[in-house]
DNA sequence: CCCTAATATGACCGACTGGTCATATTATGC
DNA sequence: GCATAATATGACCAGTCGGTCATATTAGGG
């Protein structure tokens, strides 16, 4: 399924860690700030203090650099989600959703530039192999949530009069938009997540999960 | 509140309608296909068969052209939403939501390029005065939905144990994402909206509204 | 018909882009 | 210490961009 992305050269991999990470950090910042097309390799080499030619000994071209960054991002996402789900493995469906939301919030706090790059990939058209990149990230929560919803329906925890796809859609929309709102205040429809303190944020998450539970639990079966 | 956007020149407004609309259509296509930054005015003049200098007699610069296009877009959106709400003025909250969704679907079918430009403005960082532009479009449904939710709570049609902001957030997230999914199949989490026929699409809309109703109606008060 | 004002034109500008390559520097094995 | 391979360098390239401007064309009023 997943086509292979070009790797950095050995020369890059053998670089001292400090230099390697400095270049990567500068490049991540540049792509986050400007998007794929407008990101300038001249800026990257200038700000990371290396020569233009060196960059082309580390990566095949602009795409190669970008794909490597995106691969780092997907690795970080997978680690983050797996850790969250491991902790909530035995909890019920909605508790697992809550764990996913918190993992997302922590991810955005820790790696805002990577999340910004992800948003750009999702919504810009001129990113090379965009749909393939998006699917690499989205496949994970979707493939996880689909079976979970179906299991919930079989167990009677989720109403069975709606398609599983619709349940997944609504949950996915709410969760993804919640994280977008957290990262981009002008998307939060008045929730003002970024102005909330820890406790208020916690309340907002709990409330959202509670409303989703009401939407998906069999009718007449209150919270 | 709303700062003034630069207008096209009189020269542009006095152009024969055919020529004016041809230029506009080409420019809309260019911005939709490439986003603000990568959109090429050289392409616009080439494809619309006018001289480079003429474009700069019609608009102050690239921003001026883009702002004019966005203003056309917001006018179309307002007309579309107002027409939908006028028809559903006396219906209940959820019927009005359904009308909004259908207006959105029709808008995307009729003006796919404009919708694409809107998505770009929302999720790209390098669009001039982006947040102001986004708020011009989002203000409308949000200012409309907020009071409607509060009225619903006072009338007992919407549960009053959640903040109105959270109700608005969830509804807005579901509706907006539904339209995004309709416009961009890789965002639809498996709903496969674009593969549905008219009747199946209608069912999907009804189901989504039904699920939202379950989420927001007072507990124990079934559909 | 002519003069003026409005409009149309495209060659041209400086800035910047992703990418190349001959050359310089450093590391390695003997 | 020397030859060879690996790495680092930045001047340079062709192409594109948004934007300008002197000049050509057209339109309108007297």
XYZ file of C-alpha atoms (C1' of nucleotides) in Angstrom:
506
model
C 0.000 0.000 0.000
C 2.389 2.593 1.256
C 4.761 3.566 -1.505
C 8.319 4.081 -0.457
C 9.508 7.588 0.262
C 13.063 8.532 -0.730
C 15.495 8.417 2.166
C 18.165 10.897 3.138
C 21.659 9.878 2.013
C 24.091 8.053 4.254
C 26.085 11.242 4.388
C 23.199 12.884 6.196
C 22.608 9.947 8.515
C 26.268 9.892 9.509
C 26.279 13.567 10.415
C 26.915 14.464 14.053
C 23.557 14.450 15.806
C 23.755 18.131 16.718
C 24.249 19.235 13.127
C 21.679 16.797 11.771
C 19.027 17.979 14.181
C 19.832 21.637 13.642
C 19.319 21.273 9.895
C 16.115 19.339 10.467
C 14.761 21.863 12.952
C 15.458 24.755 10.611
C 13.832 22.931 7.707
C 10.766 21.999 9.762
C 10.398 25.635 10.776
C 10.715 26.786 7.192
C 8.099 24.349 5.856
C 5.765 25.122 8.761
C 6.056 28.851 8.238
C 5.750 28.907 4.467
C 4.275 25.658 3.204
C 5.909 23.358 0.715
C 6.014 25.587 -2.326
C 7.064 28.827 -0.699
C 9.585 27.246 1.661
C 13.017 28.406 0.523
C 16.007 26.095 0.539
C 18.174 29.207 0.430
C 16.685 30.154 3.798
C 17.283 26.664 5.136
C 20.973 26.638 4.238
C 21.440 30.211 5.444
C 19.779 29.662 8.799
C 21.340 26.276 9.461
C 24.794 27.504 8.468
C 25.568 24.963 5.784
C 26.327 25.352 2.084
C 23.726 24.944 -0.583
C 25.634 22.059 -2.134
C 25.751 20.214 1.160
C 21.984 20.136 1.376
C 21.958 18.390 -1.975
C 24.417 15.834 -0.672
C 22.043 15.086 2.201
C 18.806 14.928 0.203
C 18.022 14.254 -3.414
C 16.071 17.493 -3.760
C 13.406 19.618 -2.082
C 10.913 16.763 -2.138
C 13.395 14.411 -0.518
C 13.915 16.804 2.369
C 10.180 17.309 2.770
C 9.341 13.629 2.676
C 11.947 12.895 5.314
C 10.419 15.536 7.567
C 6.952 14.112 7.019
C 8.202 10.636 7.860
C 9.612 11.946 11.125
C 6.191 13.453 11.790
C 4.292 10.230 11.197
C 6.697 8.382 13.478
C 6.067 10.914 16.223
C 2.307 10.637 15.740
C 2.337 6.870 15.902
C 4.445 6.844 19.040
C 2.175 9.383 20.671
C -1.059 7.597 19.774
C 0.254 4.158 20.693
C 1.388 5.382 24.081
C -2.004 6.957 24.758
C -3.934 3.874 23.701
C -1.672 1.550 25.662
C -2.634 3.375 28.829
C -6.354 3.251 28.016
C -6.326 -0.229 26.491
C -8.898 -1.683 28.869
C -11.103 1.385 29.208
C -14.356 1.808 27.271
C -14.708 3.405 23.841
C -15.280 6.946 25.054
C -12.434 6.855 27.544
C -10.192 5.806 24.684
C -11.427 8.762 22.656
C -10.526 11.028 25.545
C -7.037 9.551 25.681
C -6.626 10.238 21.960
C -7.659 13.859 22.399
C -5.133 14.366 25.184
C -2.420 12.748 23.127
C -3.253 15.203 20.346
C -3.151 18.192 22.689
C 0.213 17.145 24.047
C 1.493 16.588 20.521
C 0.490 20.085 19.438
C 2.128 21.576 22.524
C 5.326 19.636 21.931
C 5.565 19.798 18.141
C 3.581 22.798 16.919
C 5.639 23.091 13.728
C 5.017 19.480 12.769
C 1.293 19.903 13.331
C 1.319 23.047 11.211
C 3.030 21.133 8.413
C 0.362 18.439 8.686
C -2.436 20.998 8.364
C -0.727 22.412 5.302
C -0.416 18.983 3.727
C -4.084 18.294 4.331
C -5.368 21.512 2.862
C -2.870 22.565 0.227
C -3.111 21.200 -3.244
C 0.429 21.653 -4.469
C 2.185 19.353 -2.041
C 3.768 16.425 -3.898
C 2.017 13.103 -3.249
C -0.294 14.892 -0.851
C -3.099 12.373 -0.656
C -0.643 9.578 -0.004
C 0.951 11.577 2.810
C -2.408 12.449 4.361
C -3.536 8.857 4.251
C -0.390 7.810 6.099
C -1.513 9.833 9.093
C -5.256 9.378 8.868
C -5.191 5.664 8.218
C -4.101 5.079 11.738
C -6.980 6.631 13.710
C -9.540 5.580 11.108
C -8.486 1.968 10.962
C -8.443 1.951 14.698
C -11.782 3.656 15.191
C -13.781 1.702 12.626
C -13.459 -1.707 14.276
C -13.855 -0.111 17.687
C -17.204 1.382 16.671
C -18.393 -1.882 15.220
C -17.419 -3.691 18.391
C -19.275 -1.033 20.365
C -22.371 -1.645 18.293
C -22.188 -5.418 18.770
C -21.787 -4.910 22.513
C -24.789 -2.543 22.587
C -22.709 0.435 23.761
C -23.282 2.253 20.473
C -26.650 2.535 18.755
C -26.897 0.194 15.795
C -29.392 2.195 13.747
C -26.674 4.238 12.075
C -23.913 3.051 9.780
C -20.580 2.583 11.525
C -19.124 4.925 8.901
C -21.358 7.743 10.133
C -20.319 7.170 13.726
C -16.675 7.192 12.731
C -17.229 10.311 10.659
C -18.799 12.285 13.475
C -16.238 11.239 16.061
C -13.377 11.893 13.675
C -14.803 15.298 12.722
C -15.246 16.360 16.322
C -11.841 15.162 17.473
C -9.905 16.513 14.517
C -11.692 19.838 14.657
C -11.114 20.071 18.387
C -7.387 19.723 17.824
C -7.471 22.172 14.936
C -9.286 24.614 17.202
C -6.661 24.120 19.885
C -3.864 24.780 17.394
C -5.630 27.562 15.479
C -7.783 29.772 17.684
C -9.691 31.304 14.795
C -11.127 27.856 14.041
C -12.615 27.201 17.441
C -16.098 28.634 16.895
C -16.043 30.575 20.147
C -14.797 27.784 22.427
C -11.659 29.868 23.130
C -9.640 26.772 23.980
C -6.318 28.588 23.978
C -7.505 30.974 26.699
C -8.537 28.153 29.028
C -6.415 26.949 31.929
C -5.615 23.290 32.463
C -8.799 22.579 34.396
C -11.073 24.406 31.960
C -9.479 22.589 29.056
C -10.057 19.319 30.856
C -13.726 20.236 31.330
C -14.087 21.071 27.648
C -12.663 17.697 26.635
C -14.935 15.863 29.057
C -17.973 17.775 27.839
C -17.223 17.066 24.208
C -16.806 13.355 24.888
C -20.018 13.421 26.909
C -21.922 14.999 24.025
C -20.489 12.442 21.617
C -21.580 9.706 23.993
C -25.110 11.111 23.986
C -25.058 11.138 20.196
C -23.936 7.539 19.846
C -25.381 5.683 22.795
C -28.676 3.827 22.125
C -31.705 6.085 22.515
C -33.212 6.328 25.980
C -30.027 4.989 27.513
C -28.797 8.127 29.334
C -25.223 8.878 30.335
C -15.344 45.671 12.325
C -14.808 44.670 8.751
C -11.901 46.594 7.308
C -12.362 47.757 3.773
C -10.913 45.703 0.964
C -9.453 47.519 -2.052
C -11.817 47.665 -4.997
C -11.133 47.024 -8.641
C -10.668 50.201 -10.691
C -13.464 51.832 -12.655
C -11.681 50.692 -15.771
C -12.339 47.101 -14.739
C -15.942 47.746 -13.755
C -16.659 49.413 -17.092
C -15.289 46.489 -19.055
C -17.756 44.584 -21.255
C -19.322 41.903 -19.074
C -17.977 39.067 -21.214
C -14.386 40.215 -20.872
C -14.743 41.056 -17.188
C -16.164 37.638 -16.378
C -13.612 35.836 -18.495
C -10.749 37.478 -16.607
C -12.424 36.735 -13.298
C -13.086 33.109 -14.184
C -9.486 32.567 -15.233
C -8.189 34.227 -12.064
C -10.518 32.193 -9.840
C -9.307 29.017 -11.519
C -5.691 30.041 -11.065
C -6.054 30.834 -7.353
C -8.089 27.675 -6.777
C -5.536 25.501 -8.521
C -2.417 26.994 -6.993
C -3.257 28.975 -3.883
C -2.440 32.609 -3.344
C 1.324 32.493 -3.386
C 1.841 30.128 -6.271
C -0.902 31.567 -8.431
C 0.795 33.237 -11.391
C -0.436 36.507 -12.809
C 1.528 35.639 -15.946
C -0.766 32.630 -16.321
C -3.835 34.760 -15.725
C -2.970 37.276 -18.420
C -1.901 34.533 -20.818
C -5.041 32.457 -20.378
C -7.451 35.367 -20.369
C -5.827 36.924 -23.424
C -5.040 40.345 -21.984
C -1.771 42.173 -21.508
C 0.128 42.187 -18.246
C -0.168 45.957 -17.999
C -3.941 45.807 -18.411
C -4.297 43.631 -15.343
C -2.524 46.334 -13.380
C -4.962 48.894 -14.697
C -7.836 46.781 -13.408
C -6.396 45.940 -9.979
C -3.827 47.602 -7.774
C -1.763 44.419 -7.504
C -2.022 40.701 -6.853
C -3.679 41.270 -3.479
C -6.271 43.562 -5.023
C -7.270 40.904 -7.525
C -7.426 38.247 -4.829
C -9.478 40.362 -2.440
C -11.961 41.142 -5.164
C -12.376 37.447 -5.865
C -12.859 36.709 -2.194
C -15.461 39.427 -1.953
C -17.367 37.836 -4.826
C -17.161 34.569 -2.916
C -18.578 35.979 0.307
C -21.417 37.598 -1.627
C -22.273 34.239 -3.199
C -22.146 32.517 0.186
C -24.427 35.053 1.809
C -26.949 34.841 -0.989
C -26.919 31.069 -0.823
C -27.296 30.862 2.949
C -29.958 33.558 3.105
C -32.017 31.835 0.460
C -31.808 28.517 2.314
C -32.739 30.024 5.654
C -35.584 32.014 4.184
C -37.197 28.774 3.066
C -36.712 27.130 6.464
C -37.428 30.230 8.547
C -40.282 28.689 10.478
C -38.890 25.179 10.803
C -37.171 23.904 13.946
C -33.451 24.160 14.706
C -32.458 20.856 13.148
C -34.478 21.410 9.985
C -32.638 24.694 9.592
C -29.330 22.879 9.966
C -30.391 20.542 7.206
C -31.236 23.474 4.974
C -27.773 24.920 5.595
C -26.123 21.639 4.649
C -28.036 21.455 1.399
C -27.181 25.043 0.595
C -23.526 24.136 1.125
C -23.747 21.081 -1.106
C -25.370 23.103 -3.868
C -22.743 25.805 -3.460
C -19.897 23.325 -3.850
C -21.533 21.821 -6.922
C -22.066 25.232 -8.472
C -18.848 26.975 -7.455
C -16.197 24.339 -6.754
C -13.338 26.749 -7.475
C -14.601 29.313 -4.998
C -14.946 26.654 -2.327
C -11.421 25.469 -3.041
C -10.145 29.020 -2.613
C -11.983 29.236 0.692
C -10.361 26.029 1.942
C -6.990 27.417 0.980
C -7.609 30.666 2.802
C -8.617 28.786 5.926
C -5.631 26.511 6.036
C -2.792 28.403 4.431
C -0.715 30.769 6.429
C 0.668 33.004 3.741
C -2.578 34.482 2.474
C -2.653 38.241 3.132
C -5.139 39.254 5.856
C -6.179 35.623 6.112
C -7.845 35.685 9.506
C -9.886 38.705 8.519
C -11.015 36.956 5.352
C -11.899 33.748 7.180
C -13.896 35.632 9.771
C -15.891 37.312 7.029
C -17.251 33.908 5.998
C -17.459 32.209 9.360
C -19.023 35.097 11.209
C -22.211 34.530 9.356
C -23.070 30.931 10.353
C -21.589 31.377 13.818
C -23.484 34.545 14.636
C -26.579 32.888 13.318
C -26.120 29.576 15.127
C -25.175 30.944 18.550
C -28.464 32.724 19.242
C -30.372 29.864 17.689
C -28.790 27.381 20.125
C -29.502 29.625 23.078
C -33.105 29.978 22.009
C -33.279 26.203 21.660
C -32.011 25.796 25.203
C -34.535 28.278 26.591
C -37.323 26.443 24.787
C -36.111 23.108 26.134
C -35.356 21.708 22.682
C -31.622 21.603 23.445
C -30.140 20.275 26.657
C -29.023 23.106 28.938
C -26.274 21.248 30.791
C -23.661 22.142 28.179
C -22.358 25.554 27.243
C -23.958 26.976 24.103
C -20.429 27.389 22.750
C -19.907 23.620 22.887
C -23.167 22.967 21.066
C -22.226 25.477 18.397
C -18.759 23.957 18.156
C -20.000 20.431 17.585
C -22.648 21.437 15.073
C -20.223 23.683 13.230
C -17.543 20.984 13.202
C -19.928 18.360 11.855
C -21.440 20.602 9.196
C -18.185 22.108 8.001
C -16.468 18.751 7.916
C -19.386 17.214 6.061
C -19.009 19.832 3.350
C -15.244 19.411 3.290
C -15.772 15.679 2.912
C -18.180 16.288 0.054
C -15.665 18.547 -1.687
C -12.562 16.518 -0.831
C -13.191 12.765 -0.808
C -10.006 11.923 1.067
C -11.395 13.838 4.066
C -14.616 11.889 4.407
C -13.468 9.174 6.792
C -15.049 6.408 4.752
C -18.464 7.999 4.205
C -17.755 8.028 0.445
C -20.150 10.923 -0.111
C -19.009 11.571 -3.661
C -19.925 8.018 -4.691
C -23.492 8.308 -3.393
C -26.470 9.037 -5.590
C -28.977 11.764 -4.753
C -31.067 9.561 -2.475
C -28.099 8.116 -0.601
C -26.691 11.579 -0.095
C -30.058 12.684 1.255
C -30.024 9.756 3.690
C -26.538 10.663 4.873
C -27.574 14.233 5.585
C -30.668 13.118 7.445
C -28.684 10.623 9.494
C -26.080 13.188 10.452
C -28.729 15.658 11.551
C -30.448 12.876 13.462
C -27.246 12.018 15.303
C -26.671 15.679 16.123
C -30.203 15.865 17.449
C -29.527 12.902 19.717
C -26.399 14.632 20.958
C -28.108 17.899 21.774
C -31.623 16.988 22.814
C -32.227 16.714 26.602
C -31.315 13.285 27.949
C -34.058 10.689 27.920
C -35.996 12.670 25.345
C -35.668 10.394 22.327
C -35.962 11.400 18.690
C -10.726 66.122 -38.442
C -8.057 66.809 -34.513
C -6.703 66.976 -29.866
C -6.982 64.958 -25.536
C -7.898 61.572 -22.272
C -8.579 56.811 -21.418
C -7.098 52.348 -22.244
C -4.143 48.575 -24.002
C 0.328 46.617 -24.693
C 4.474 43.693 -23.879
C 9.425 44.362 -23.355
C 11.801 44.943 -19.414
C 13.348 45.099 -14.330
C 15.303 43.320 -9.974
C 14.588 39.674 -6.864
C 14.329 35.119 -5.861
C 13.842 30.190 -6.883
C 15.462 25.058 -7.083
C 19.288 22.940 -8.666
C 24.411 22.150 -10.558
C 29.267 21.637 -10.522
C 34.118 22.604 -10.505
C 36.932 23.253 -6.814
C 38.529 23.172 -1.994
C 38.809 20.818 2.269
C 38.908 16.936 5.266
C 39.175 11.987 6.577
C 40.912 7.373 5.734
C 43.969 3.543 4.807
C 48.554 2.315 3.789
C 53.516 11.497 4.113
C 50.901 10.350 0.384
C 47.072 8.926 -2.568
C 42.358 8.374 -2.658
C 37.869 8.792 -1.439
C 34.312 11.369 1.014
C 32.483 15.647 2.090
C 31.920 20.724 2.001
C 31.550 24.951 -0.549
C 29.352 28.962 -2.934
C 29.465 31.071 -7.498
C 26.600 30.266 -11.031
C 22.546 28.828 -14.082
C 18.065 29.100 -16.335
C 13.521 30.017 -15.151
C 9.814 32.423 -12.913
C 7.872 35.850 -10.273
C 5.270 40.480 -9.264
C 5.450 44.811 -10.929
C 6.717 49.086 -14.124
C 6.571 52.160 -17.918
C 7.284 54.186 -22.387
C 4.711 53.680 -26.235
C 0.742 52.393 -29.233
C -4.105 52.253 -29.866
C -8.758 53.629 -29.244
C -12.769 56.684 -27.866
C -15.096 60.883 -27.293
C -16.038 65.930 -27.555
C -15.745 70.212 -30.051
